[in-house]
Amino acid sequence: MSSIPTASKLIFPPGGALSSAQADQYTRGSLSRAQLDPSPLTQFHTWFRTAQSSAVHQPETVCLSTASLPSGRVSSRYVYLKELDSKGFVIYSNWGTSRKAADVTSNPHASLAFWWREMERQVRVEGVCERLSSEESQVYFDTRIRGSRVGAWASEQSRVLREEDGGRDVLERRVRDVEERFEGEEKVPVPEFWGGMRIVPEMVEFWQGRESRLHDRFRYTRDEGTEGGWKIERLSP
């Protein structure tokens, strides 16, 4: 019986340790129903604080996925979670020219995926996007370094910078123009095309790695008929 040739595979299988093709085993924790808060937002806050105190590298890093309609094409990118409030998860970005802006205009549904390697944990969120007001966005905008505030004005995010037109030089000219526009002004206003987006969760899953890929998974889904408004179910790994 001949084996399937693997010479043409550029990666197969990557595995964990350099000496083994087998994947790493997850042994750092477990998760039971009794450990979960009735609210997924409270539960996320608990896990996030634990990640911060456990030296997880940038636990606010999250993969944001959106999809355009009617094509259904999905796009993903890493962003930073900047706020968690009683309604949901807040990120900030350009909502005028970016790919995510076009996606959300046609389809308000989005997902978030956090991976905290040091704790062998994942959190997945699915929900509906809603823009924050300019007043709310200004509060966060004021915390950014001046260069980042200027950059938000200067960058037409995701648009092509043609090399024949100067490539990056075009971007840097725009930065200089914005610097001149706000010269001498400490407070830079938030652009109308830039600001916060809240993902209001409809589903949140908490995942704890376990040995032999027999992970612990619990899913919260909105259920107004349940006390607290959320139904919690264990999922098969």
PDB file of C-alpha atoms in Angstrom:
ATOM      1  CA  MET A   1       0.000   0.000   0.000  1.00  0.00           C
ATOM      2  CA  SER A   2       1.655   3.192  -1.163  1.00  0.00           C
ATOM      3  CA  SER A   3       1.688   6.268   1.018  1.00  0.00           C
ATOM      4  CA  ILE A   4       0.527   9.681  -0.131  1.00  0.00           C
ATOM      5  CA  PRO A   5       3.574  11.712  -1.241  1.00  0.00           C
ATOM      6  CA  THR A   6       4.254  14.753   0.925  1.00  0.00           C
ATOM      7  CA  ALA A   7       7.196  16.251  -0.969  1.00  0.00           C
ATOM      8  CA  SER A   8       4.923  18.797  -2.668  1.00  0.00           C
ATOM      9  CA  LYS A   9       3.506  20.054   0.639  1.00  0.00           C
ATOM     10  CA  LEU A  10       5.261  23.204   1.814  1.00  0.00           C
ATOM     11  CA  ILE A  11       3.980  22.700   5.371  1.00  0.00           C
ATOM     12  CA  PHE A  12       3.002  19.242   6.654  1.00  0.00           C
ATOM     13  CA  PRO A  13       2.221  19.035   9.551  1.00  0.00           C
ATOM     14  CA  PRO A  14       3.852  21.899  11.470  1.00  0.00           C
ATOM     15  CA  GLY A  15       3.445  20.251  14.890  1.00  0.00           C
ATOM     16  CA  GLY A  16       4.838  21.723  18.063  1.00  0.00           C
ATOM     17  CA  ALA A  17       8.400  20.897  19.111  1.00  0.00           C
ATOM     18  CA  LEU A  18      11.030  20.928  16.374  1.00  0.00           C
ATOM     19  CA  SER A  19      11.665  17.222  16.854  1.00  0.00           C
ATOM     20  CA  SER A  20       8.036  16.164  16.565  1.00  0.00           C
ATOM     21  CA  ALA A  21       5.307  16.484  13.956  1.00  0.00           C
ATOM     22  CA  GLN A  22       2.658  16.061  16.645  1.00  0.00           C
ATOM     23  CA  ALA A  23       0.854  19.117  17.956  1.00  0.00           C
ATOM     24  CA  ASP A  24       1.568  20.507  21.412  1.00  0.00           C
ATOM     25  CA  GLN A  25      -0.657  19.250  24.208  1.00  0.00           C
ATOM     26  CA  TYR A  26      -2.617  21.725  26.313  1.00  0.00           C
ATOM     27  CA  THR A  27      -2.323  21.004  30.022  1.00  0.00           C
ATOM     28  CA  ARG A  28      -2.529  24.332  31.830  1.00  0.00           C
ATOM     29  CA  GLY A  29      -6.144  24.363  32.857  1.00  0.00           C
ATOM     30  CA  SER A  30      -9.723  23.158  32.648  1.00  0.00           C
ATOM     31  CA  LEU A  31     -13.114  24.843  32.537  1.00  0.00           C
ATOM     32  CA  SER A  32     -16.396  23.751  34.119  1.00  0.00           C
ATOM     33  CA  ARG A  33     -19.896  25.186  34.115  1.00  0.00           C
ATOM     34  CA  ALA A  34     -19.567  26.053  37.798  1.00  0.00           C
ATOM     35  CA  GLN A  35     -16.705  28.448  37.026  1.00  0.00           C
ATOM     36  CA  LEU A  36     -18.743  30.578  34.631  1.00  0.00           C
ATOM     37  CA  ASP A  37     -20.495  33.859  35.404  1.00  0.00           C
ATOM     38  CA  PRO A  38     -24.097  34.213  34.174  1.00  0.00           C
ATOM     39  CA  SER A  39     -22.955  37.140  31.988  1.00  0.00           C
ATOM     40  CA  PRO A  40     -20.432  36.582  29.169  1.00  0.00           C
ATOM     41  CA  LEU A  41     -19.215  40.186  29.517  1.00  0.00           C
ATOM     42  CA  THR A  42     -18.417  39.652  33.193  1.00  0.00           C
ATOM     43  CA  GLN A  43     -16.801  36.319  32.366  1.00  0.00           C
ATOM     44  CA  PHE A  44     -14.695  37.951  29.647  1.00  0.00           C
ATOM     45  CA  HIS A  45     -13.617  40.688  32.046  1.00  0.00           C
ATOM     46  CA  THR A  46     -12.507  38.035  34.539  1.00  0.00           C
ATOM     47  CA  TRP A  47     -10.488  36.150  31.918  1.00  0.00           C
ATOM     48  CA  PHE A  48      -9.017  39.375  30.527  1.00  0.00           C
ATOM     49  CA  ARG A  49      -7.794  40.522  33.939  1.00  0.00           C
ATOM     50  CA  THR A  50      -6.281  37.083  34.487  1.00  0.00           C
ATOM     51  CA  ALA A  51      -4.527  37.352  31.112  1.00  0.00           C
ATOM     52  CA  GLN A  52      -3.117  40.745  32.095  1.00  0.00           C
ATOM     53  CA  SER A  53      -1.827  39.450  35.422  1.00  0.00           C
ATOM     54  CA  SER A  54      -0.410  36.311  33.765  1.00  0.00           C
ATOM     55  CA  ALA A  55       1.897  38.265  31.435  1.00  0.00           C
ATOM     56  CA  VAL A  56      -0.033  37.362  28.288  1.00  0.00           C
ATOM     57  CA  HIS A  57       1.503  39.426  25.494  1.00  0.00           C
ATOM     58  CA  GLN A  58      -0.947  42.150  24.463  1.00  0.00           C
ATOM     59  CA  PRO A  59      -4.152  40.337  25.481  1.00  0.00           C
ATOM     60  CA  GLU A  60      -6.153  43.109  23.822  1.00  0.00           C
ATOM     61  CA  THR A  61      -5.021  41.884  20.384  1.00  0.00           C
ATOM     62  CA  VAL A  62      -7.994  40.419  18.555  1.00  0.00           C
ATOM     63  CA  CYS A  63      -8.826  39.156  15.067  1.00  0.00           C
ATOM     64  CA  LEU A  64     -11.803  41.064  13.666  1.00  0.00           C
ATOM     65  CA  SER A  65     -13.629  39.355  10.784  1.00  0.00           C
ATOM     66  CA  THR A  66     -16.243  40.967   8.577  1.00  0.00           C
ATOM     67  CA  ALA A  67     -18.041  39.892   5.418  1.00  0.00           C
ATOM     68  CA  SER A  68     -19.315  41.801   2.413  1.00  0.00           C
ATOM     69  CA  LEU A  69     -22.771  41.253   0.982  1.00  0.00           C
ATOM     70  CA  PRO A  70     -24.004  40.048  -1.426  1.00  0.00           C
ATOM     71  CA  SER A  71     -20.701  38.299  -2.280  1.00  0.00           C
ATOM     72  CA  GLY A  72     -20.213  36.839   1.208  1.00  0.00           C
ATOM     73  CA  ARG A  73     -16.450  37.362   0.930  1.00  0.00           C
ATOM     74  CA  VAL A  74     -14.835  37.391   4.359  1.00  0.00           C
ATOM     75  CA  SER A  75     -11.890  39.552   5.412  1.00  0.00           C
ATOM     76  CA  SER A  76      -9.938  39.441   8.669  1.00  0.00           C
ATOM     77  CA  ARG A  77      -7.381  41.641  10.375  1.00  0.00           C
ATOM     78  CA  TYR A  78      -5.838  42.089  13.816  1.00  0.00           C
ATOM     79  CA  VAL A  79      -6.909  45.113  15.828  1.00  0.00           C
ATOM     80  CA  TYR A  80      -6.833  46.134  19.491  1.00  0.00           C
ATOM     81  CA  LEU A  81      -9.776  45.857  21.847  1.00  0.00           C
ATOM     82  CA  LYS A  82      -9.905  49.287  23.445  1.00  0.00           C
ATOM     83  CA  GLU A  83     -13.004  49.109  25.618  1.00  0.00           C
ATOM     84  CA  LEU A  84     -15.409  46.656  27.198  1.00  0.00           C
ATOM     85  CA  ASP A  85     -18.665  48.121  28.457  1.00  0.00           C
ATOM     86  CA  SER A  86     -22.091  46.882  29.492  1.00  0.00           C
ATOM     87  CA  LYS A  87     -23.126  46.580  25.835  1.00  0.00           C
ATOM     88  CA  GLY A  88     -20.127  44.946  24.202  1.00  0.00           C
ATOM     89  CA  PHE A  89     -16.614  45.078  22.774  1.00  0.00           C
ATOM     90  CA  VAL A  90     -15.240  48.316  21.317  1.00  0.00           C
ATOM     91  CA  ILE A  91     -12.511  48.766  18.711  1.00  0.00           C
ATOM     92  CA  TYR A  92     -11.427  51.935  16.891  1.00  0.00           C
ATOM     93  CA  SER A  93     -10.604  52.401  13.223  1.00  0.00           C
ATOM     94  CA  ASN A  94     -11.199  54.247   9.963  1.00  0.00           C
ATOM     95  CA  TRP A  95     -14.831  53.843   8.861  1.00  0.00           C
ATOM     96  CA  GLY A  96     -14.565  55.860   5.664  1.00  0.00           C
ATOM     97  CA  THR A  97     -12.225  54.062   3.288  1.00  0.00           C
ATOM     98  CA  SER A  98     -11.192  50.772   4.937  1.00  0.00           C
ATOM     99  CA  ARG A  99     -12.229  47.300   3.778  1.00  0.00           C
ATOM    100  CA  LYS A 100     -13.934  46.663   7.112  1.00  0.00           C
ATOM    101  CA  ALA A 101     -15.942  49.865   6.659  1.00  0.00           C
ATOM    102  CA  ALA A 102     -17.255  48.674   3.295  1.00  0.00           C
ATOM    103  CA  ASP A 103     -18.070  45.260   4.763  1.00  0.00           C
ATOM    104  CA  VAL A 104     -19.943  46.646   7.752  1.00  0.00           C
ATOM    105  CA  THR A 105     -21.934  49.023   5.542  1.00  0.00           C
ATOM    106  CA  SER A 106     -23.351  46.059   3.627  1.00  0.00           C
ATOM    107  CA  ASN A 107     -23.434  43.612   6.542  1.00  0.00           C
ATOM    108  CA  PRO A 108     -23.380  44.714  10.194  1.00  0.00           C
ATOM    109  CA  HIS A 109     -22.471  41.250  11.524  1.00  0.00           C
ATOM    110  CA  ALA A 110     -18.883  40.684  12.663  1.00  0.00           C
ATOM    111  CA  SER A 111     -16.822  38.309  14.771  1.00  0.00           C
ATOM    112  CA  LEU A 112     -13.890  38.620  17.154  1.00  0.00           C
ATOM    113  CA  ALA A 113     -11.369  35.937  18.087  1.00  0.00           C
ATOM    114  CA  PHE A 114      -8.908  36.268  20.980  1.00  0.00           C
ATOM    115  CA  TRP A 115      -6.018  33.803  21.449  1.00  0.00           C
ATOM    116  CA  TRP A 116      -4.100  33.848  24.717  1.00  0.00           C
ATOM    117  CA  ARG A 117      -1.285  31.349  24.153  1.00  0.00           C
ATOM    118  CA  GLU A 118       0.228  31.623  27.609  1.00  0.00           C
ATOM    119  CA  MET A 119      -3.069  30.500  29.154  1.00  0.00           C
ATOM    120  CA  GLU A 120      -4.114  28.139  26.336  1.00  0.00           C
ATOM    121  CA  ARG A 121      -7.411  30.006  26.020  1.00  0.00           C
ATOM    122  CA  GLN A 122      -9.555  31.374  23.235  1.00  0.00           C
ATOM    123  CA  VAL A 123     -12.620  33.602  23.248  1.00  0.00           C
ATOM    124  CA  ARG A 124     -14.879  33.945  20.215  1.00  0.00           C
ATOM    125  CA  VAL A 125     -17.526  36.642  19.825  1.00  0.00           C
ATOM    126  CA  GLU A 126     -20.229  37.007  17.179  1.00  0.00           C
ATOM    127  CA  GLY A 127     -22.431  40.061  17.098  1.00  0.00           C
ATOM    128  CA  VAL A 128     -23.754  43.179  15.425  1.00  0.00           C
ATOM    129  CA  CYS A 129     -21.766  46.379  14.900  1.00  0.00           C
ATOM    130  CA  GLU A 130     -22.857  49.826  16.019  1.00  0.00           C
ATOM    131  CA  ARG A 131     -20.898  53.059  15.729  1.00  0.00           C
ATOM    132  CA  LEU A 132     -20.023  55.111  18.767  1.00  0.00           C
ATOM    133  CA  SER A 133     -20.849  58.811  18.710  1.00  0.00           C
ATOM    134  CA  SER A 134     -18.180  61.368  17.862  1.00  0.00           C
ATOM    135  CA  GLU A 135     -18.305  62.537  21.467  1.00  0.00           C
ATOM    136  CA  GLU A 136     -17.576  59.034  22.754  1.00  0.00           C
ATOM    137  CA  SER A 137     -14.826  58.516  20.172  1.00  0.00           C
ATOM    138  CA  GLN A 138     -13.179  61.824  21.060  1.00  0.00           C
ATOM    139  CA  VAL A 139     -12.628  60.622  24.630  1.00  0.00           C
ATOM    140  CA  TYR A 140     -10.487  57.725  23.406  1.00  0.00           C
ATOM    141  CA  PHE A 141      -8.917  59.763  20.565  1.00  0.00           C
ATOM    142  CA  ASP A 142      -7.532  62.204  23.121  1.00  0.00           C
ATOM    143  CA  THR A 143      -5.548  59.376  24.777  1.00  0.00           C
ATOM    144  CA  ARG A 144      -3.587  58.603  21.580  1.00  0.00           C
ATOM    145  CA  ILE A 145      -0.157  60.091  20.969  1.00  0.00           C
ATOM    146  CA  ARG A 146      -0.236  63.107  18.673  1.00  0.00           C
ATOM    147  CA  GLY A 147       1.374  61.193  15.810  1.00  0.00           C
ATOM    148  CA  SER A 148      -1.422  58.629  15.860  1.00  0.00           C
ATOM    149  CA  ARG A 149      -4.074  61.348  15.925  1.00  0.00           C
ATOM    150  CA  VAL A 150      -2.442  63.053  12.958  1.00  0.00           C
ATOM    151  CA  GLY A 151      -2.088  59.714  11.193  1.00  0.00           C
ATOM    152  CA  ALA A 152      -5.799  59.028  11.543  1.00  0.00           C
ATOM    153  CA  TRP A 153      -6.490  62.204   9.561  1.00  0.00           C
ATOM    154  CA  ALA A 154      -3.757  61.594   6.998  1.00  0.00           C
ATOM    155  CA  SER A 155      -4.300  57.947   6.059  1.00  0.00           C
ATOM    156  CA  GLU A 156      -6.989  56.957   3.562  1.00  0.00           C
ATOM    157  CA  GLN A 157      -6.882  53.478   5.033  1.00  0.00           C
ATOM    158  CA  SER A 158      -6.711  50.565   2.545  1.00  0.00           C
ATOM    159  CA  ARG A 159      -6.536  52.796  -0.539  1.00  0.00           C
ATOM    160  CA  VAL A 160      -3.667  52.141  -2.939  1.00  0.00           C
ATOM    161  CA  LEU A 161      -0.574  54.368  -2.731  1.00  0.00           C
ATOM    162  CA  ARG A 162       0.661  54.097  -6.310  1.00  0.00           C
ATOM    163  CA  GLU A 163       4.423  53.934  -6.697  1.00  0.00           C
ATOM    164  CA  GLU A 164       4.254  56.069  -9.834  1.00  0.00           C
ATOM    165  CA  ASP A 165       2.693  58.826  -7.734  1.00  0.00           C
ATOM    166  CA  GLY A 166       5.336  58.582  -5.031  1.00  0.00           C
ATOM    167  CA  GLY A 167       4.189  55.639  -2.904  1.00  0.00           C
ATOM    168  CA  ARG A 168       4.877  56.283   0.770  1.00  0.00           C
ATOM    169  CA  ASP A 169       5.956  59.852  -0.031  1.00  0.00           C
ATOM    170  CA  VAL A 170       2.286  60.617  -0.742  1.00  0.00           C
ATOM    171  CA  LEU A 171       1.332  59.452   2.755  1.00  0.00           C
ATOM    172  CA  GLU A 172       4.123  61.431   4.381  1.00  0.00           C
ATOM    173  CA  ARG A 173       3.076  64.595   2.493  1.00  0.00           C
ATOM    174  CA  ARG A 174      -0.430  64.136   3.829  1.00  0.00           C
ATOM    175  CA  VAL A 175       0.973  63.799   7.350  1.00  0.00           C
ATOM    176  CA  ARG A 176       2.886  67.070   6.927  1.00  0.00           C
ATOM    177  CA  ASP A 177      -0.270  68.769   5.615  1.00  0.00           C
ATOM    178  CA  VAL A 178      -2.258  67.620   8.658  1.00  0.00           C
ATOM    179  CA  GLU A 179       0.538  68.724  11.006  1.00  0.00           C
ATOM    180  CA  GLU A 180       0.393  72.204   9.439  1.00  0.00           C
ATOM    181  CA  ARG A 181      -3.416  72.238   9.693  1.00  0.00           C
ATOM    182  CA  PHE A 182      -3.327  71.589  13.439  1.00  0.00           C
ATOM    183  CA  GLU A 183      -0.072  73.378  14.234  1.00  0.00           C
ATOM    184  CA  GLY A 184      -0.205  74.946  17.678  1.00  0.00           C
ATOM    185  CA  GLU A 185      -3.371  73.067  18.630  1.00  0.00           C
ATOM    186  CA  GLU A 186      -2.989  70.557  21.437  1.00  0.00           C
ATOM    187  CA  LYS A 187      -6.466  69.086  20.998  1.00  0.00           C
ATOM    188  CA  VAL A 188      -6.912  67.425  17.613  1.00  0.00           C
ATOM    189  CA  PRO A 189     -10.576  66.683  16.816  1.00  0.00           C
ATOM    190  CA  VAL A 190     -11.523  63.137  15.908  1.00  0.00           C
ATOM    191  CA  PRO A 191     -12.218  62.820  12.164  1.00  0.00           C
ATOM    192  CA  GLU A 192     -15.845  62.172  11.281  1.00  0.00           C
ATOM    193  CA  PHE A 193     -14.769  59.085   9.315  1.00  0.00           C
ATOM    194  CA  TRP A 194     -12.843  57.626  12.270  1.00  0.00           C
ATOM    195  CA  GLY A 195     -14.002  56.330  15.616  1.00  0.00           C
ATOM    196  CA  GLY A 196     -15.303  53.538  17.765  1.00  0.00           C
ATOM    197  CA  MET A 197     -17.269  50.496  16.706  1.00  0.00           C
ATOM    198  CA  ARG A 198     -19.025  48.363  19.293  1.00  0.00           C
ATOM    199  CA  ILE A 199     -19.646  44.697  18.571  1.00  0.00           C
ATOM    200  CA  VAL A 200     -22.794  43.887  20.528  1.00  0.00           C
ATOM    201  CA  PRO A 201     -22.532  40.148  21.228  1.00  0.00           C
ATOM    202  CA  GLU A 202     -25.157  37.607  20.251  1.00  0.00           C
ATOM    203  CA  MET A 203     -22.815  34.680  20.963  1.00  0.00           C
ATOM    204  CA  VAL A 204     -19.661  34.368  23.072  1.00  0.00           C
ATOM    205  CA  GLU A 205     -17.625  31.169  23.377  1.00  0.00           C
ATOM    206  CA  PHE A 206     -14.982  30.463  26.019  1.00  0.00           C
ATOM    207  CA  TRP A 207     -12.426  27.791  25.106  1.00  0.00           C
ATOM    208  CA  GLN A 208      -9.872  26.188  27.387  1.00  0.00           C
ATOM    209  CA  GLY A 209      -7.273  23.904  25.835  1.00  0.00           C
ATOM    210  CA  ARG A 210      -7.097  20.329  27.119  1.00  0.00           C
ATOM    211  CA  GLU A 211      -5.026  17.253  26.315  1.00  0.00           C
ATOM    212  CA  SER A 212      -5.678  15.158  23.188  1.00  0.00           C
ATOM    213  CA  ARG A 213      -7.709  17.993  21.660  1.00  0.00           C
ATOM    214  CA  LEU A 214     -10.549  17.259  24.121  1.00  0.00           C
ATOM    215  CA  HIS A 215     -10.953  20.937  24.909  1.00  0.00           C
ATOM    216  CA  ASP A 216     -13.491  22.542  27.247  1.00  0.00           C
ATOM    217  CA  ARG A 217     -15.886  24.791  25.322  1.00  0.00           C
ATOM    218  CA  PHE A 218     -18.834  26.789  26.639  1.00  0.00           C
ATOM    219  CA  ARG A 219     -21.116  28.910  24.472  1.00  0.00           C
ATOM    220  CA  TYR A 220     -23.299  31.792  25.632  1.00  0.00           C
ATOM    221  CA  THR A 221     -26.229  32.698  23.361  1.00  0.00           C
ATOM    222  CA  ARG A 222     -28.813  35.390  23.918  1.00  0.00           C
ATOM    223  CA  ASP A 223     -32.051  33.992  25.316  1.00  0.00           C
ATOM    224  CA  GLU A 224     -34.488  36.488  26.786  1.00  0.00           C
ATOM    225  CA  GLY A 225     -36.430  33.616  28.317  1.00  0.00           C
ATOM    226  CA  THR A 226     -33.465  32.715  30.520  1.00  0.00           C
ATOM    227  CA  GLU A 227     -32.608  34.441  33.781  1.00  0.00           C
ATOM    228  CA  GLY A 228     -29.887  36.938  32.985  1.00  0.00           C
ATOM    229  CA  GLY A 229     -30.700  36.798  29.270  1.00  0.00           C
ATOM    230  CA  TRP A 230     -28.052  34.245  28.315  1.00  0.00           C
ATOM    231  CA  LYS A 231     -28.176  30.488  27.749  1.00  0.00           C
ATOM    232  CA  ILE A 232     -24.956  28.611  28.524  1.00  0.00           C
ATOM    233  CA  GLU A 233     -24.157  25.293  26.856  1.00  0.00           C
ATOM    234  CA  ARG A 234     -21.129  23.002  26.781  1.00  0.00           C
ATOM    235  CA  LEU A 235     -19.973  22.168  23.246  1.00  0.00           C
ATOM    236  CA  SER A 236     -18.119  19.122  21.989  1.00  0.00           C
ATOM    237  CA  PRO A 237     -14.460  19.869  21.232  1.00  0.00           C
TER     238      PRO A 237
END
